[in-house]
mmCIF file with all atom_site columns, C-alpha atoms in Angstrom:
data_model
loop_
_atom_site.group_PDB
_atom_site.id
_atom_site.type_symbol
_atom_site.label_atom_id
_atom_site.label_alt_id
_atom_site.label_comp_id
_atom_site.label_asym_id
_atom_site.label_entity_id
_atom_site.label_seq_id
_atom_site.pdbx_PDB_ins_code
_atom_site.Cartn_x
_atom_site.Cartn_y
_atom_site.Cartn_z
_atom_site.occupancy
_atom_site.B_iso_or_equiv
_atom_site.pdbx_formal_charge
_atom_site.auth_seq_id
_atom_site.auth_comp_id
_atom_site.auth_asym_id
_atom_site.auth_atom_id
_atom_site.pdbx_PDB_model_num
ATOM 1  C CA . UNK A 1 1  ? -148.392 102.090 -146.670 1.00 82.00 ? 1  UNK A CA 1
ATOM 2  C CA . UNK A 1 2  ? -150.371 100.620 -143.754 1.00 90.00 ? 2  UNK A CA 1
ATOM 3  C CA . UNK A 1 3  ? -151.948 97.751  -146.303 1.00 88.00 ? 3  UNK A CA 1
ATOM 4  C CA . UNK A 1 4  ? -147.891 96.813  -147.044 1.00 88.00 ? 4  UNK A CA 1
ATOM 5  C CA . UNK A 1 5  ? -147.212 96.852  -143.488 1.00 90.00 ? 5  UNK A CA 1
ATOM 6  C CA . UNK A 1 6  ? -150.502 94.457  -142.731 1.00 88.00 ? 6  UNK A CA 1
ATOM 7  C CA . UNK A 1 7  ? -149.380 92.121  -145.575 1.00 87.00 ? 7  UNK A CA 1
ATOM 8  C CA . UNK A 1 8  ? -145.682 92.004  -144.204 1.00 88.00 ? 8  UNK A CA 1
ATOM 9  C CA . UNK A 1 9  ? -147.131 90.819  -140.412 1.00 88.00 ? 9  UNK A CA 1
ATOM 10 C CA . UNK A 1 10 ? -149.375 88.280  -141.813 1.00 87.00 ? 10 UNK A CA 1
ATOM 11 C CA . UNK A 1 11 ? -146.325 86.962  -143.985 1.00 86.00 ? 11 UNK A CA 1
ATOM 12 C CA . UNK A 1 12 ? -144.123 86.896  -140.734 1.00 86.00 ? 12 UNK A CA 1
ATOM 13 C CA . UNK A 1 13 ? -146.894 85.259  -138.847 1.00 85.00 ? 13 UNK A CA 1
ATOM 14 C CA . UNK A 1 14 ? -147.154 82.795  -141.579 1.00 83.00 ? 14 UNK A CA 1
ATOM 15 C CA . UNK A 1 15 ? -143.880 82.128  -141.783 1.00 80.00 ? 15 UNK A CA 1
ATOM 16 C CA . UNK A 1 16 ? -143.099 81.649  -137.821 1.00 75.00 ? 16 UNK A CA 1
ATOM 17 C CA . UNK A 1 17 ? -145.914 79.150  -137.764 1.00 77.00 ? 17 UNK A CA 1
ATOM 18 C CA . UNK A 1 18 ? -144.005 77.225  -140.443 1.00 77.00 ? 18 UNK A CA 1
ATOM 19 C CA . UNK A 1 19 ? -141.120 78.118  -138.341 1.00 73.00 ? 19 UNK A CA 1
ATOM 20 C CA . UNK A 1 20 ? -142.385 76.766  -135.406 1.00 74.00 ? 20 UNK A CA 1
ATOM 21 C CA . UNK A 1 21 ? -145.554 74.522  -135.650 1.00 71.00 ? 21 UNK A CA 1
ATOM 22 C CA . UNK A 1 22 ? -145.268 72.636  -139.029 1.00 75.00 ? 22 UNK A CA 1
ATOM 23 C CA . UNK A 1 23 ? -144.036 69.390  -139.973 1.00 77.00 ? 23 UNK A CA 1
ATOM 24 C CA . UNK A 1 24 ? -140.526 70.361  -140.569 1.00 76.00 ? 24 UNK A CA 1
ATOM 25 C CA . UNK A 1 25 ? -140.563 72.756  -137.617 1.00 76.00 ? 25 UNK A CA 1
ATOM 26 C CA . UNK A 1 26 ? -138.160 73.448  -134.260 1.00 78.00 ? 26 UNK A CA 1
ATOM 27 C CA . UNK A 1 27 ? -140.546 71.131  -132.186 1.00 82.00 ? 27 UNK A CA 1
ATOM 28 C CA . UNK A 1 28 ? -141.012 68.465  -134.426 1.00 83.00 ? 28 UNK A CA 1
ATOM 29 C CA . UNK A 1 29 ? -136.886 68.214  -135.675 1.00 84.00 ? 29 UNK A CA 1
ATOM 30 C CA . UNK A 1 30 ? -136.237 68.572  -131.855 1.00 87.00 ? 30 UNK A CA 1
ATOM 31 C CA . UNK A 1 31 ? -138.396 65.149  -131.180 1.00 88.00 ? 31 UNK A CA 1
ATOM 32 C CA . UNK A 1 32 ? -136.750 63.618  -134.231 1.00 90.00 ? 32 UNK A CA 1
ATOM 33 C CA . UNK A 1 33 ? -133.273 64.656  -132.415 1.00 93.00 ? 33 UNK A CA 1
ATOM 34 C CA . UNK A 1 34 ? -134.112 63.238  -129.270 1.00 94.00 ? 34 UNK A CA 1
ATOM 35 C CA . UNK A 1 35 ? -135.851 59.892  -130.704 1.00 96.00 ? 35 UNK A CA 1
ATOM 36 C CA . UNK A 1 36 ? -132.600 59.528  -132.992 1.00 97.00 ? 36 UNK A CA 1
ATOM 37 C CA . UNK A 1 37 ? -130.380 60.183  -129.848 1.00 97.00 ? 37 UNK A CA 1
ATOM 38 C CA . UNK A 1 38 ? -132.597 57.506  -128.031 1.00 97.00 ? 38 UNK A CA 1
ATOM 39 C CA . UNK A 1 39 ? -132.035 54.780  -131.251 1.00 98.00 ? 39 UNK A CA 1
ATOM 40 C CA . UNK A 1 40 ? -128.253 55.610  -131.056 1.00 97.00 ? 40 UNK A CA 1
ATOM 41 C CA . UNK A 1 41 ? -128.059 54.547  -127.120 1.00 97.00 ? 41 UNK A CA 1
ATOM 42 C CA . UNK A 1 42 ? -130.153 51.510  -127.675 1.00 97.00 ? 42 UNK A CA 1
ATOM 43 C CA . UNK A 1 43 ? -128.113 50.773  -130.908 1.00 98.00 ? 43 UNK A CA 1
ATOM 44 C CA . UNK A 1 44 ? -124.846 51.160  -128.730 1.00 97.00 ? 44 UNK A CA 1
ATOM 45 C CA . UNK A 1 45 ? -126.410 49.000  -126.131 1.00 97.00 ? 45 UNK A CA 1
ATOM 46 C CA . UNK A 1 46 ? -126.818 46.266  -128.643 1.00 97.00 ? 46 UNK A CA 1
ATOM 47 C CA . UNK A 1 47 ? -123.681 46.392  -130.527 1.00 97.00 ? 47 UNK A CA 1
ATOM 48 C CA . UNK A 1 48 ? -122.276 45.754  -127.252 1.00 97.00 ? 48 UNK A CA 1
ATOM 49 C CA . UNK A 1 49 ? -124.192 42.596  -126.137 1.00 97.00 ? 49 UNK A CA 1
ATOM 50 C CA . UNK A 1 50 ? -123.524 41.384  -129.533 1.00 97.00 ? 50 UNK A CA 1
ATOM 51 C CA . UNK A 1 51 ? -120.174 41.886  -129.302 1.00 96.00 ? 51 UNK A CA 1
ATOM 52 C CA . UNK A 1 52 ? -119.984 39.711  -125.812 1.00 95.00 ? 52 UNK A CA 1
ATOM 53 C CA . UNK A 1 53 ? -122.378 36.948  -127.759 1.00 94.00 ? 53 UNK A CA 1
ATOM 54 C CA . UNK A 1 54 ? -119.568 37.115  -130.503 1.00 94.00 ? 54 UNK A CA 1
ATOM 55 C CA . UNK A 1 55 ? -117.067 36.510  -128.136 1.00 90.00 ? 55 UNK A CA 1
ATOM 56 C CA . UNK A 1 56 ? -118.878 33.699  -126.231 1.00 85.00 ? 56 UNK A CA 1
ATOM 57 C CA . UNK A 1 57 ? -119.423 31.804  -129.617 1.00 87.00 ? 57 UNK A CA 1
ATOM 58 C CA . UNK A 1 58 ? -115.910 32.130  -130.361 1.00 85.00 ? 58 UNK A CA 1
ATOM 59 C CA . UNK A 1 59 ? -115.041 30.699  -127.274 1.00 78.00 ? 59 UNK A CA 1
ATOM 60 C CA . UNK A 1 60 ? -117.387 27.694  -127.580 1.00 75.00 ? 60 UNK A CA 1
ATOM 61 C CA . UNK A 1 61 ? -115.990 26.811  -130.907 1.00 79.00 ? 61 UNK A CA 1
ATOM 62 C CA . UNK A 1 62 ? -112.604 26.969  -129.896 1.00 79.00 ? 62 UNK A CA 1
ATOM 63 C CA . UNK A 1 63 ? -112.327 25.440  -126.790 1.00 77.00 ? 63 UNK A CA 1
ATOM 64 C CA . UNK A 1 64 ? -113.959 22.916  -124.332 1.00 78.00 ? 64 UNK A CA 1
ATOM 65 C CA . UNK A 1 65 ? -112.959 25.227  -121.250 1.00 79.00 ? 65 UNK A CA 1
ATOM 66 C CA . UNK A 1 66 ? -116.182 27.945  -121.777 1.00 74.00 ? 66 UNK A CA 1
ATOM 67 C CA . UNK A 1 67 ? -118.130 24.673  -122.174 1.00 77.00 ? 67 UNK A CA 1
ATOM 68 C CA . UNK A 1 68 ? -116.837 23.090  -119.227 1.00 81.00 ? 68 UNK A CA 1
ATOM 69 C CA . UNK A 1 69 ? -117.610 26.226  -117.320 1.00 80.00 ? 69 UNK A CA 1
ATOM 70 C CA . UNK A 1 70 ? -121.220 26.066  -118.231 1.00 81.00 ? 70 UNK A CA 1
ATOM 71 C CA . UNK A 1 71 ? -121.831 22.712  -117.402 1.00 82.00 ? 71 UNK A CA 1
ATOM 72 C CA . UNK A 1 72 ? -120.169 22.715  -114.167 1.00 80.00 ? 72 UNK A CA 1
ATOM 73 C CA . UNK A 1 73 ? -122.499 26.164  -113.228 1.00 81.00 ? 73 UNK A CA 1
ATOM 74 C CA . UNK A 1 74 ? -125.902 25.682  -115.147 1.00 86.00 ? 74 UNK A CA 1
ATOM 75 C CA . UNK A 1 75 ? -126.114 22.218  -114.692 1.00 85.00 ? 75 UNK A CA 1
ATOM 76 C CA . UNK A 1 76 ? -123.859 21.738  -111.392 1.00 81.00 ? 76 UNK A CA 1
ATOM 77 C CA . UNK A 1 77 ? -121.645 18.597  -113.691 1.00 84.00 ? 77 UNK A CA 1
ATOM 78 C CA . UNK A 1 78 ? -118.775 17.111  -111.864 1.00 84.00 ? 78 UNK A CA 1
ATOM 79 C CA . UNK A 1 79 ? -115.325 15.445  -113.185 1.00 84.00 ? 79 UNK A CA 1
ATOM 80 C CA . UNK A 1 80 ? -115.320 11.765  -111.898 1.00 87.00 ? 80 UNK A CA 1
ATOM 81 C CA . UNK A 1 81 ? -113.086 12.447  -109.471 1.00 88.00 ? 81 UNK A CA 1
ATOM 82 C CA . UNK A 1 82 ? -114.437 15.640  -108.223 1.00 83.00 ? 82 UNK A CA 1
ATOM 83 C CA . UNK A 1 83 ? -116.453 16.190  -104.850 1.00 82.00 ? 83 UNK A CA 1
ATOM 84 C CA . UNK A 1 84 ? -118.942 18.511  -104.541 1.00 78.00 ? 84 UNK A CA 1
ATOM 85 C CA . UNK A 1 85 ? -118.497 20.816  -101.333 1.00 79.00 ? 85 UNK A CA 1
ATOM 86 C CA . UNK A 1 86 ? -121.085 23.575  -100.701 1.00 77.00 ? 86 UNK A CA 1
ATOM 87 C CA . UNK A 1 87 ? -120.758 25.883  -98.156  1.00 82.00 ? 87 UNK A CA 1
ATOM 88 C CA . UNK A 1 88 ? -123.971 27.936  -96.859  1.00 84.00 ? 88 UNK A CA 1
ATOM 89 C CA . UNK A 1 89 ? -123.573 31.611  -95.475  1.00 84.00 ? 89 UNK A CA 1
ATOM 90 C CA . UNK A 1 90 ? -122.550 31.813  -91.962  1.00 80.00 ? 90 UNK A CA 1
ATOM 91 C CA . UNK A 1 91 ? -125.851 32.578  -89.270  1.00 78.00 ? 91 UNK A CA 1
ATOM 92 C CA . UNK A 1 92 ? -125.423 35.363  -86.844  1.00 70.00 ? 92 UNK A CA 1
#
């Protein structure tokens, strides 16, 4: 009787270190969780800027306004009958 108990602890033992320690254990499918959540966020993150890029591209091809808009701030363009006025922040 005691040799069938002995043999049923070592398989328990052997089968909570499987449980717990092995490739396909708690620890390791709780890493994979957290390392898929992490891919999801980033994935989110970039489905989003590609969605404004989209958007911008769109707006490019359709019309001169978005192009306009970027000339007049990235490269500080003018109409020909524009004047450029720039006001500084107020000193105190």
């Amino acid at each position: 009787m005691r040799l069938v108990t002995l043999v049923l602890l070592a398989l328990l033992a052997l089968v909570h270190y499987e449980l717990w320690w092995s490739k396909g254990g708690v620890r390791n499918v709780e890493a994979l969780r957290a390392q898929v959540q992490a891919q999801q966020q980033a994935n989110a993150q970039a489905r989003e800027v590609n969605q404004r890029m989209a958007t911008e591209v769109a707006d490019l091809r359709e019309g001169l306004e978005m192009v306009e808009e970027r000339a007049r701030a990235e490269l500080g363009m003018l109409k020909p009958d524009e004047i450029l006025v720039q006001l500084s922040p107020a000193r105190h």
